CSV table of C-alpha atoms in Angstrom, one decimal:
chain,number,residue,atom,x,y,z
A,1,UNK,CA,0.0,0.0,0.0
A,2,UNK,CA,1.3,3.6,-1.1
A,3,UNK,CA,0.5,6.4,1.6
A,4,UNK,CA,0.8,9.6,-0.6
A,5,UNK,CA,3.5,12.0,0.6
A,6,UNK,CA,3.5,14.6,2.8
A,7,UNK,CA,2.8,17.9,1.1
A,8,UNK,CA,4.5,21.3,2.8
A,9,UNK,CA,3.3,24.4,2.2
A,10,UNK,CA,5.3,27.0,0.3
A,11,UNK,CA,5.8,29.6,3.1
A,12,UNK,CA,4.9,29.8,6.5
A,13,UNK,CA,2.9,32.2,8.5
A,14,UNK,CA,4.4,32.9,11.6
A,15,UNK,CA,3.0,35.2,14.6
A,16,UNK,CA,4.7,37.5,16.9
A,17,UNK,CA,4.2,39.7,20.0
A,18,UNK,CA,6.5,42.5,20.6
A,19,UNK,CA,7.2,43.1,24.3
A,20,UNK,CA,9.6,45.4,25.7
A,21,UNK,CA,12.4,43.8,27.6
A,22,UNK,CA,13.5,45.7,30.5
A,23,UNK,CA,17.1,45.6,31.0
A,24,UNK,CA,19.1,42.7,32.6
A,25,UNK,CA,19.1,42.9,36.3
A,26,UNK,CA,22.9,43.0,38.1
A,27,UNK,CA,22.5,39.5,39.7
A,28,UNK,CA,21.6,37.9,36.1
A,29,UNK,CA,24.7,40.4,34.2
A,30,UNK,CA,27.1,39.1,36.3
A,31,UNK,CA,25.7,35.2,36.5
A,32,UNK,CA,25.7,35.3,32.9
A,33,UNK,CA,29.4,36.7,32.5
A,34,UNK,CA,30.1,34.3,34.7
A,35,UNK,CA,28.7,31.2,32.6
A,36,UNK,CA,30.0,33.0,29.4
A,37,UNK,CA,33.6,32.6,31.2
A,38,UNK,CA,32.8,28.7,32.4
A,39,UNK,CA,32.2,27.6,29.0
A,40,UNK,CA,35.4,29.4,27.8
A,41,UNK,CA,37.0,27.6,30.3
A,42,UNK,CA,35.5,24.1,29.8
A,43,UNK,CA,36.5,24.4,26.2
A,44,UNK,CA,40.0,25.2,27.0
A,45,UNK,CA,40.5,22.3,29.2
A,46,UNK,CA,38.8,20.0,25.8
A,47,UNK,CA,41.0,21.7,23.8
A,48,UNK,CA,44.3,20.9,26.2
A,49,UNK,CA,43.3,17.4,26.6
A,50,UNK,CA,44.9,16.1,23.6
A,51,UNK,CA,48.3,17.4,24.0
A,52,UNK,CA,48.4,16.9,27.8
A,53,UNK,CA,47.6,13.3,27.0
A,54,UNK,CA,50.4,12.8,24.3
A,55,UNK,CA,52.5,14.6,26.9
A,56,UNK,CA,51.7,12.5,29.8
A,57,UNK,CA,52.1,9.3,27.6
A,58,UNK,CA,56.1,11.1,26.8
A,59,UNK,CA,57.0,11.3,29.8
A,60,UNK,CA,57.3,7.8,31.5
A,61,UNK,CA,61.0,7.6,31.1
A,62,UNK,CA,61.0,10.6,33.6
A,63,UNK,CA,59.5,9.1,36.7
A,64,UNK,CA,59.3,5.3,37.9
A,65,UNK,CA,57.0,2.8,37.1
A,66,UNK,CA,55.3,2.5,40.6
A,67,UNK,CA,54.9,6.9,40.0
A,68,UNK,CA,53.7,6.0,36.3
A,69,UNK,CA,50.7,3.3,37.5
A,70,UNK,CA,49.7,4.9,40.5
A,71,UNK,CA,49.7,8.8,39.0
A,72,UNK,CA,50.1,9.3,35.5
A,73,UNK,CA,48.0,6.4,34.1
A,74,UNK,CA,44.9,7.5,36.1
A,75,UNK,CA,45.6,11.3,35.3
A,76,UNK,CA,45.8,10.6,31.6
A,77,UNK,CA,42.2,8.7,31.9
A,78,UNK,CA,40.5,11.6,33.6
A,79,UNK,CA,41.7,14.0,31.5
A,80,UNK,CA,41.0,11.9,28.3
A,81,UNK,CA,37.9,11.2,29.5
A,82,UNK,CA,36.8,14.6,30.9
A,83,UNK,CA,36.4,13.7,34.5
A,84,UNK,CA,37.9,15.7,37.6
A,85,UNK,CA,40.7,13.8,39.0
A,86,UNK,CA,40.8,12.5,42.7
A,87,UNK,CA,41.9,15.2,45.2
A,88,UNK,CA,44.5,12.5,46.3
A,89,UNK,CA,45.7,12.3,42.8
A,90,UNK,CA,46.3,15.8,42.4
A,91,UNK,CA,48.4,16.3,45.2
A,92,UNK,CA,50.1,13.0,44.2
A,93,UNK,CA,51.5,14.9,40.9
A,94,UNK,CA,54.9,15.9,43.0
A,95,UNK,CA,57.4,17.7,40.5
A,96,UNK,CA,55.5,16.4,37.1
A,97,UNK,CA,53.5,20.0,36.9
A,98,UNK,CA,57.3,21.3,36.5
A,99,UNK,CA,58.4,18.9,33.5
A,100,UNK,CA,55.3,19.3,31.5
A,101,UNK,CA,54.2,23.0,30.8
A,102,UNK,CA,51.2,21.1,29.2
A,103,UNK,CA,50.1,19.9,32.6
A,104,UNK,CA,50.7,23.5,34.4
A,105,UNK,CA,48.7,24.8,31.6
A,106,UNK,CA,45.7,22.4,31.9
A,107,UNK,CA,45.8,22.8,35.5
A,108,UNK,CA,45.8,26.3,35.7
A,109,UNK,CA,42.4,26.4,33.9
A,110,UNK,CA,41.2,23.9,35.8
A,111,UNK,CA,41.8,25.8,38.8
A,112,UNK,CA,40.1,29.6,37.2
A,113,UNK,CA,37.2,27.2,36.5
A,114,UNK,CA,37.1,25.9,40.3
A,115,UNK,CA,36.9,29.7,41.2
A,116,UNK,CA,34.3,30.4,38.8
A,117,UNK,CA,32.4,27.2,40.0
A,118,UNK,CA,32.8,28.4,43.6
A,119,UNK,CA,31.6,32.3,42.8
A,120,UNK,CA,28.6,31.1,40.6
A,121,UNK,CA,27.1,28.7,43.4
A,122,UNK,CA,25.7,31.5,45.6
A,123,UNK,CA,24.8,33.9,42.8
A,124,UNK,CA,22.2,31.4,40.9
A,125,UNK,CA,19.8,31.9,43.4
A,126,UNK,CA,19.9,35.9,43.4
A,127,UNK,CA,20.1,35.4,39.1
A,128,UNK,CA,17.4,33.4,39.2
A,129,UNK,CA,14.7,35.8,41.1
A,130,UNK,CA,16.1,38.8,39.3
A,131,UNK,CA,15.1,36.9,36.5
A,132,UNK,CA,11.7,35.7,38.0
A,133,UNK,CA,10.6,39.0,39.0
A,134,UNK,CA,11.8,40.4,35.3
A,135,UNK,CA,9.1,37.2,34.2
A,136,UNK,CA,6.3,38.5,36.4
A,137,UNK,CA,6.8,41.8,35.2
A,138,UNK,CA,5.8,41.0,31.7
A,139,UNK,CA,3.2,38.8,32.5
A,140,UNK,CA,1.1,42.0,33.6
């Protein structure tokens, strides 16, 4: 059995109300600058990944095998696969930030985006009724 195609229309009508938008509150400005920055920052570290892992992969003839298992190997899964690294493991790294300028680079965006984390935890709330009340206000 044939079902006849689908036929689409040539245009589309579509509809629209104009509202005025009242300006961005300064708890949403700042959340959102703050987000902007996260996702600047979450790209970097993607972008590092590859190299740091290539690097960490390099340098095994710098360190011992025991250092290698227990340090580098699980490093080089987190990063390749995006997670956050133990705690333990980080201050496990001893003198390797020093030999690989793409590890001192990949953690020192990982650490702006840990301050970024910490300062946007308390603002969502305030971002979030500025926004709210911005809402309420156009529903009028």
């Amino acid at each position: 059995m044939n079902l006849p195609l689908p036929r689409v229309a040539p245009g589309a009508l579509i509809r629209t109300a104009l509202l005025p938008r009242p300006a961005e509150a300064a708890p949403g400005t700042a959340f959102r600058a703050a987000l902007a920055e996260l996702v600047v920052l979450e790209r970097e570290l993607a972008a590092l990944a590859p190299d740091l892992g290539d690097a960490l992969y390099a340098s095994r003839a710098g360190h011992t095998e025991e250092f290698h298992r227990a340090v580098v190997l699980p490093l080089r899964r987190a990063v390749h696969n995006g997670r956050e690294p133990r705690p333990a493991l980080l201050r496990a790294l001893d003198g390797l930030p020093g030999r690989l300028p793409e590890l001192r680079a990949w953690l020192a965006v990982r650490d702006r985006r840990e301050e970024v984390l910490t300062a946007l935890r308390p603002a969502i709330g305030p971002a979030l009724a500025a926004a709210r009340s911005e809402l309420a206000g156009l529903c009028r």
